[in-house]
PDB file of C-alpha atoms in Angstrom:
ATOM      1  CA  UNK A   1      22.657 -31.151 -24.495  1.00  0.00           C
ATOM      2  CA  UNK A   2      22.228 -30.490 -20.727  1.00  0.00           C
ATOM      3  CA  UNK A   3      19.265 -29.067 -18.870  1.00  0.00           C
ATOM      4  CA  UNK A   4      19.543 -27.781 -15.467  1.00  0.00           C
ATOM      5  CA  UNK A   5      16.810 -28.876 -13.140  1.00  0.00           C
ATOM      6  CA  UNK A   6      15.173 -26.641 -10.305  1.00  0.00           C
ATOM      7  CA  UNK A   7      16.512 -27.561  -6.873  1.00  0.00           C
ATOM      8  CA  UNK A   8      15.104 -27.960  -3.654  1.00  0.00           C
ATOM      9  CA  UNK A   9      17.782 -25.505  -2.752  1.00  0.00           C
ATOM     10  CA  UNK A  10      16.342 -23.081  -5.465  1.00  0.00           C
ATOM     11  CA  UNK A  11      12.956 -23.122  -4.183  1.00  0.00           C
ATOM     12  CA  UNK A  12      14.297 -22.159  -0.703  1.00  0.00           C
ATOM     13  CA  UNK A  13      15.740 -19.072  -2.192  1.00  0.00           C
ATOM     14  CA  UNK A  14      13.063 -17.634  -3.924  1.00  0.00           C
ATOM     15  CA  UNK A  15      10.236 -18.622  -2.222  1.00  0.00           C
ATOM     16  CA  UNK A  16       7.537 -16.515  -4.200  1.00  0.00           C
ATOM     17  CA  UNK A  17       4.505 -17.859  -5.977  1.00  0.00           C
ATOM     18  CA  UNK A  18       1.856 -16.890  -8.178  1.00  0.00           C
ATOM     19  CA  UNK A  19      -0.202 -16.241  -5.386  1.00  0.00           C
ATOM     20  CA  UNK A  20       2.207 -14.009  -4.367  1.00  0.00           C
ATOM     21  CA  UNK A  21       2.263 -11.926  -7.569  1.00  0.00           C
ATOM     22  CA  UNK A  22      -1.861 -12.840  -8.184  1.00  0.00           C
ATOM     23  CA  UNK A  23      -4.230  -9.201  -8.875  1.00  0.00           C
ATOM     24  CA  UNK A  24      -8.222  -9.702  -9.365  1.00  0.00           C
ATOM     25  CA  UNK A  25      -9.733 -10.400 -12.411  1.00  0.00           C
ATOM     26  CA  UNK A  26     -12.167  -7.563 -12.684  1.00  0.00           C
ATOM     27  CA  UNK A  27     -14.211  -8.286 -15.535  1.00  0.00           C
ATOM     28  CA  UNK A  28     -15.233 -11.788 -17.277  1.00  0.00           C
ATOM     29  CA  UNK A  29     -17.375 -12.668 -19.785  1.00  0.00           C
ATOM     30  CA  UNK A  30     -18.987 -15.836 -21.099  1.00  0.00           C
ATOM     31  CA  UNK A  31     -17.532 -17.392 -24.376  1.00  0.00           C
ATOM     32  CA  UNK A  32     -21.560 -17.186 -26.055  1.00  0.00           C
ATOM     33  CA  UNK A  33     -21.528 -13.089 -25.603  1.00  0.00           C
ATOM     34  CA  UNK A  34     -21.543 -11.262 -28.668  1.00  0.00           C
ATOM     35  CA  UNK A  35     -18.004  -9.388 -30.847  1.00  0.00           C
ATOM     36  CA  UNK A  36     -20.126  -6.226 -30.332  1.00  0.00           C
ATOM     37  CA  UNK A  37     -20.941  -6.901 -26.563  1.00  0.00           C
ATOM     38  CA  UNK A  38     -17.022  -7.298 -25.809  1.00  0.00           C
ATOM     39  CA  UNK A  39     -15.967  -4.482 -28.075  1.00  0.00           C
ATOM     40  CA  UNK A  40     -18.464  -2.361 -25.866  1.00  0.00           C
ATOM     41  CA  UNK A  41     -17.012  -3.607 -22.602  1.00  0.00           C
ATOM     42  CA  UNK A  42     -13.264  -2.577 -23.944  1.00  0.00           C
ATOM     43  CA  UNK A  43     -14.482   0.501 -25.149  1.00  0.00           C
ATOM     44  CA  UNK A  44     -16.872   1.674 -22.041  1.00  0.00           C
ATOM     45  CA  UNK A  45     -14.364  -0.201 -19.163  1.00  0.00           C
ATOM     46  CA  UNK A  46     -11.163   0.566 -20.407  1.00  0.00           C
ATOM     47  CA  UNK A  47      -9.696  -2.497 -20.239  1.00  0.00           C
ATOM     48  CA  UNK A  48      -7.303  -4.379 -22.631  1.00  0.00           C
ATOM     49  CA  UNK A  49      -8.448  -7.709 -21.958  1.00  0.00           C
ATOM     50  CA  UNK A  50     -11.384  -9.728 -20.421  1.00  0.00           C
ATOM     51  CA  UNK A  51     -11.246 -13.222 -19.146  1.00  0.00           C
ATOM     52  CA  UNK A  52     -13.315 -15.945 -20.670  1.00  0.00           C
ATOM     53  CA  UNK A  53     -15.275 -18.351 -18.953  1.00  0.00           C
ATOM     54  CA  UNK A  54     -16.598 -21.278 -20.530  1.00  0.00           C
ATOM     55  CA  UNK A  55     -20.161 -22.614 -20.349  1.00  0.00           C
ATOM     56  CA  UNK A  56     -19.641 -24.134 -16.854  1.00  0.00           C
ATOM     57  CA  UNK A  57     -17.787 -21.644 -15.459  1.00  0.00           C
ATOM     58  CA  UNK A  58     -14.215 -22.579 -15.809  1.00  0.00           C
ATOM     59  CA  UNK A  59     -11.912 -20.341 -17.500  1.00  0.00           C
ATOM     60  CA  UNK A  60     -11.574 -20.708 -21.167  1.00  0.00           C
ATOM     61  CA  UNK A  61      -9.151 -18.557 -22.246  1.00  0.00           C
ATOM     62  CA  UNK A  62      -8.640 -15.166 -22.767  1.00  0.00           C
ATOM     63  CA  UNK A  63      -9.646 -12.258 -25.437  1.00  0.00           C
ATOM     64  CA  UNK A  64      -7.697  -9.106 -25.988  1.00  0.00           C
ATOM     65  CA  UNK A  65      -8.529  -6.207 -27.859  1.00  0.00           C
ATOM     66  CA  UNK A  66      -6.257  -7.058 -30.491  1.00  0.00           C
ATOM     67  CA  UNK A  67      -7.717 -10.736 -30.919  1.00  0.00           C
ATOM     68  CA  UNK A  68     -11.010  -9.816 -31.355  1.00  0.00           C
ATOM     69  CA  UNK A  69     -10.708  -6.987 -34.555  1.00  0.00           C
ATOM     70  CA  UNK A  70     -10.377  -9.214 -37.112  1.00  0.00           C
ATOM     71  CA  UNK A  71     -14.002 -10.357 -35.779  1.00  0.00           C
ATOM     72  CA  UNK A  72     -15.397  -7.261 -35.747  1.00  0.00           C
ATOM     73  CA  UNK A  73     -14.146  -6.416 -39.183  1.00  0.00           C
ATOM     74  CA  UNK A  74     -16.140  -9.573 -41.182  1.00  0.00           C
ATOM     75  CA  UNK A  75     -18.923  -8.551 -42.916  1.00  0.00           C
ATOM     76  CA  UNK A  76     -22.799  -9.035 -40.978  1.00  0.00           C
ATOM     77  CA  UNK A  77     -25.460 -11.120 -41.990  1.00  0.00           C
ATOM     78  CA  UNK A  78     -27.604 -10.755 -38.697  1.00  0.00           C
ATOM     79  CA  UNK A  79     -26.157 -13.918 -37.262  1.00  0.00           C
ATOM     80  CA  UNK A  80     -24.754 -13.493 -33.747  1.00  0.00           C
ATOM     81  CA  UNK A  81     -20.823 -13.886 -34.156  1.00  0.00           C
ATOM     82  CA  UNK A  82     -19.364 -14.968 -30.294  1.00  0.00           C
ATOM     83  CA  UNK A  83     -16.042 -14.571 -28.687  1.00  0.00           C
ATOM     84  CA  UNK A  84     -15.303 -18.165 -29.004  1.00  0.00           C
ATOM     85  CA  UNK A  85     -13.163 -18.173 -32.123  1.00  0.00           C
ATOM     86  CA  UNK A  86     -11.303 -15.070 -30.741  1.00  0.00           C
ATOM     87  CA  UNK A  87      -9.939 -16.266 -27.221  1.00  0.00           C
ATOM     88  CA  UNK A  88      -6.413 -16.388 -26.968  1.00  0.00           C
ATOM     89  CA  UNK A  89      -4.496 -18.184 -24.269  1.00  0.00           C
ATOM     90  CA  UNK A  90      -6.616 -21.606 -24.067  1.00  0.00           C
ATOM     91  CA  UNK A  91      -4.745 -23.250 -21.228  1.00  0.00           C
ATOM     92  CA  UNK A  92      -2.999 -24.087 -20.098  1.00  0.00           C
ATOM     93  CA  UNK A  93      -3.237 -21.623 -17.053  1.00  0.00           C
ATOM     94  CA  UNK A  94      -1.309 -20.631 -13.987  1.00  0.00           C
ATOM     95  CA  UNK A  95      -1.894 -21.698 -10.967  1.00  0.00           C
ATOM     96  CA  UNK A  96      -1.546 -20.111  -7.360  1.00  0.00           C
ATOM     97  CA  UNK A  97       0.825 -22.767  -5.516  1.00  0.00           C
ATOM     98  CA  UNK A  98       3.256 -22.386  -8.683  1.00  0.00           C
ATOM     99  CA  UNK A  99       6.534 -20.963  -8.243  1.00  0.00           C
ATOM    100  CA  UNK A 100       6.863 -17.422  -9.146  1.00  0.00           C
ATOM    101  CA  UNK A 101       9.998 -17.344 -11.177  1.00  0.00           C
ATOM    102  CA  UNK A 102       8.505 -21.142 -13.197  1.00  0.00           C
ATOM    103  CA  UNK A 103       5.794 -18.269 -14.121  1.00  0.00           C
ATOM    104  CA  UNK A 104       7.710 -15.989 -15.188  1.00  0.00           C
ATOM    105  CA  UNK A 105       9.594 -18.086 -17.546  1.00  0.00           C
ATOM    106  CA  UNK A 106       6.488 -19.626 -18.750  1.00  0.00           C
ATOM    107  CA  UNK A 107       5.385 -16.133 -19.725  1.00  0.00           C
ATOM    108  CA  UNK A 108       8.512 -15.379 -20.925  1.00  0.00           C
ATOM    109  CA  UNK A 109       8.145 -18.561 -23.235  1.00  0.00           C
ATOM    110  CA  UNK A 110       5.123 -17.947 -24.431  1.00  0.00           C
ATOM    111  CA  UNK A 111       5.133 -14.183 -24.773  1.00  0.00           C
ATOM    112  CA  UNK A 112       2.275 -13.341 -22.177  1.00  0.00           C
ATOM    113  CA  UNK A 113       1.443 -10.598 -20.852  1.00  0.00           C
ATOM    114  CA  UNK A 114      -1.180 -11.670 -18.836  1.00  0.00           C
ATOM    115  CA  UNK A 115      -2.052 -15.067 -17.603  1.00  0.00           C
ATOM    116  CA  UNK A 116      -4.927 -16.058 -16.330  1.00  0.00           C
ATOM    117  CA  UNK A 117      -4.653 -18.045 -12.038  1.00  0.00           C
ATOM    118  CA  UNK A 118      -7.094 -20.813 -11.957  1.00  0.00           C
ATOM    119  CA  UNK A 119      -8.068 -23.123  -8.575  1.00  0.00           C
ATOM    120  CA  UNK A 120      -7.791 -26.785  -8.909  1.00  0.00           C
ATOM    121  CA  UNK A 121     -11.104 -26.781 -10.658  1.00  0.00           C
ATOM    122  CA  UNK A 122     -10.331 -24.520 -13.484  1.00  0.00           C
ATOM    123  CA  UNK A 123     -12.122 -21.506 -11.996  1.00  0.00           C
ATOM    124  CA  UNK A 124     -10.367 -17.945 -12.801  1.00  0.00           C
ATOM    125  CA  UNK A 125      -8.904 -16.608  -8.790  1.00  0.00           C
ATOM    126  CA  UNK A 126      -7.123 -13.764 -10.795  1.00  0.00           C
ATOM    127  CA  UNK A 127      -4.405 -12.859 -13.443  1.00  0.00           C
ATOM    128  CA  UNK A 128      -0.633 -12.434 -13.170  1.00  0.00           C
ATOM    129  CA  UNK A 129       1.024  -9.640 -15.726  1.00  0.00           C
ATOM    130  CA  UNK A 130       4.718  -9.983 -17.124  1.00  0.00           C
ATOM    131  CA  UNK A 131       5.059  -6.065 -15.831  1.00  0.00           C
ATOM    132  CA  UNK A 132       4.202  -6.931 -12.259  1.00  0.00           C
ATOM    133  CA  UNK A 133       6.184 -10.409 -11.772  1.00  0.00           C
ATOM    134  CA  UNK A 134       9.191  -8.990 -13.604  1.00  0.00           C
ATOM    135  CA  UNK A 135       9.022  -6.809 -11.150  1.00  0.00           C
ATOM    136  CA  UNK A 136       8.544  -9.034  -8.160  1.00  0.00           C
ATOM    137  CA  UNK A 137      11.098 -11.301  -9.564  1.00  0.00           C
ATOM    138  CA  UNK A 138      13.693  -8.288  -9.962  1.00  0.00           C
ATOM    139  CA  UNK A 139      13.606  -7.487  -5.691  1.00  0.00           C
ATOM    140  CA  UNK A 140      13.181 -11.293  -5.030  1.00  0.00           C
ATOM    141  CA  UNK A 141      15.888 -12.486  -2.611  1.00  0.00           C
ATOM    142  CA  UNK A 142      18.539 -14.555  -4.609  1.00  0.00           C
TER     143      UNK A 142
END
């Protein structure tokens, strides 16, 4: 079997990185907050997702609204259930100087819809979604 390897010649083409196709992360949370605290944040900011951030800072994943309801469905016993068993997405992450159509396939791959854009440190610059780098990638020069 026979792979095909990107070329320099490919790269010239399609120029495009992540940074290109990069949006702000509006809302983060730490990996210690509370099932009830996120719920409240998808519910009150009507978001889909929120980023995670570890204890230091660095991005640790992601939690959608779908990951996180079989956690609100167990039964309470007054113990403080986290996020940390519900993040999705655990790396690794995109990066800004990566080519944009490598992304896309990566996505593609692992059947994201959004990926999280980390520095060389592991600290969340923004998120790329599948909608908006198909659609970069779809008026990219060939």
């Amino acid at each position: 079997m026979t792979t095909t390897r990107p070329t320099s010649r490919t790269a010239v083409t399609n120029p495009l990185t992540v940074a290109d196709a990069m949006e702000p992360c509006e809302y983060q949370i730490a990996d210690d907050s509370g099932v009830e605290r996120v719920d409240d944040i998808f519910h009150h900011a009507h978001v889909d997702y929120l980023v995670v951030r570890g204890h230091d800072g660095r991005c640790a994943g992601l939690v959608t609204r779908r990951s996180l309801r079989p956690f609100l469905d167990l039964p309470r016993s007054g113990e403080h259930v986290t996020i940390h068993g519900a993040v999705q997405q655990r790396g690794p992450f995109a990066w800004p100087s990566m080519a944009l159509a490598l992304a896309a396939l990566a996505m593609r791959i692992k059947r994201l819809v959004i990926w999280p854009v980390i520095d060389d440190d592991g600290y969340v610059l923004g998120i790329i979604t599948a909608q908006h780098v198909d659609g970069m990638m779809a008026h990219a020069p060939a």
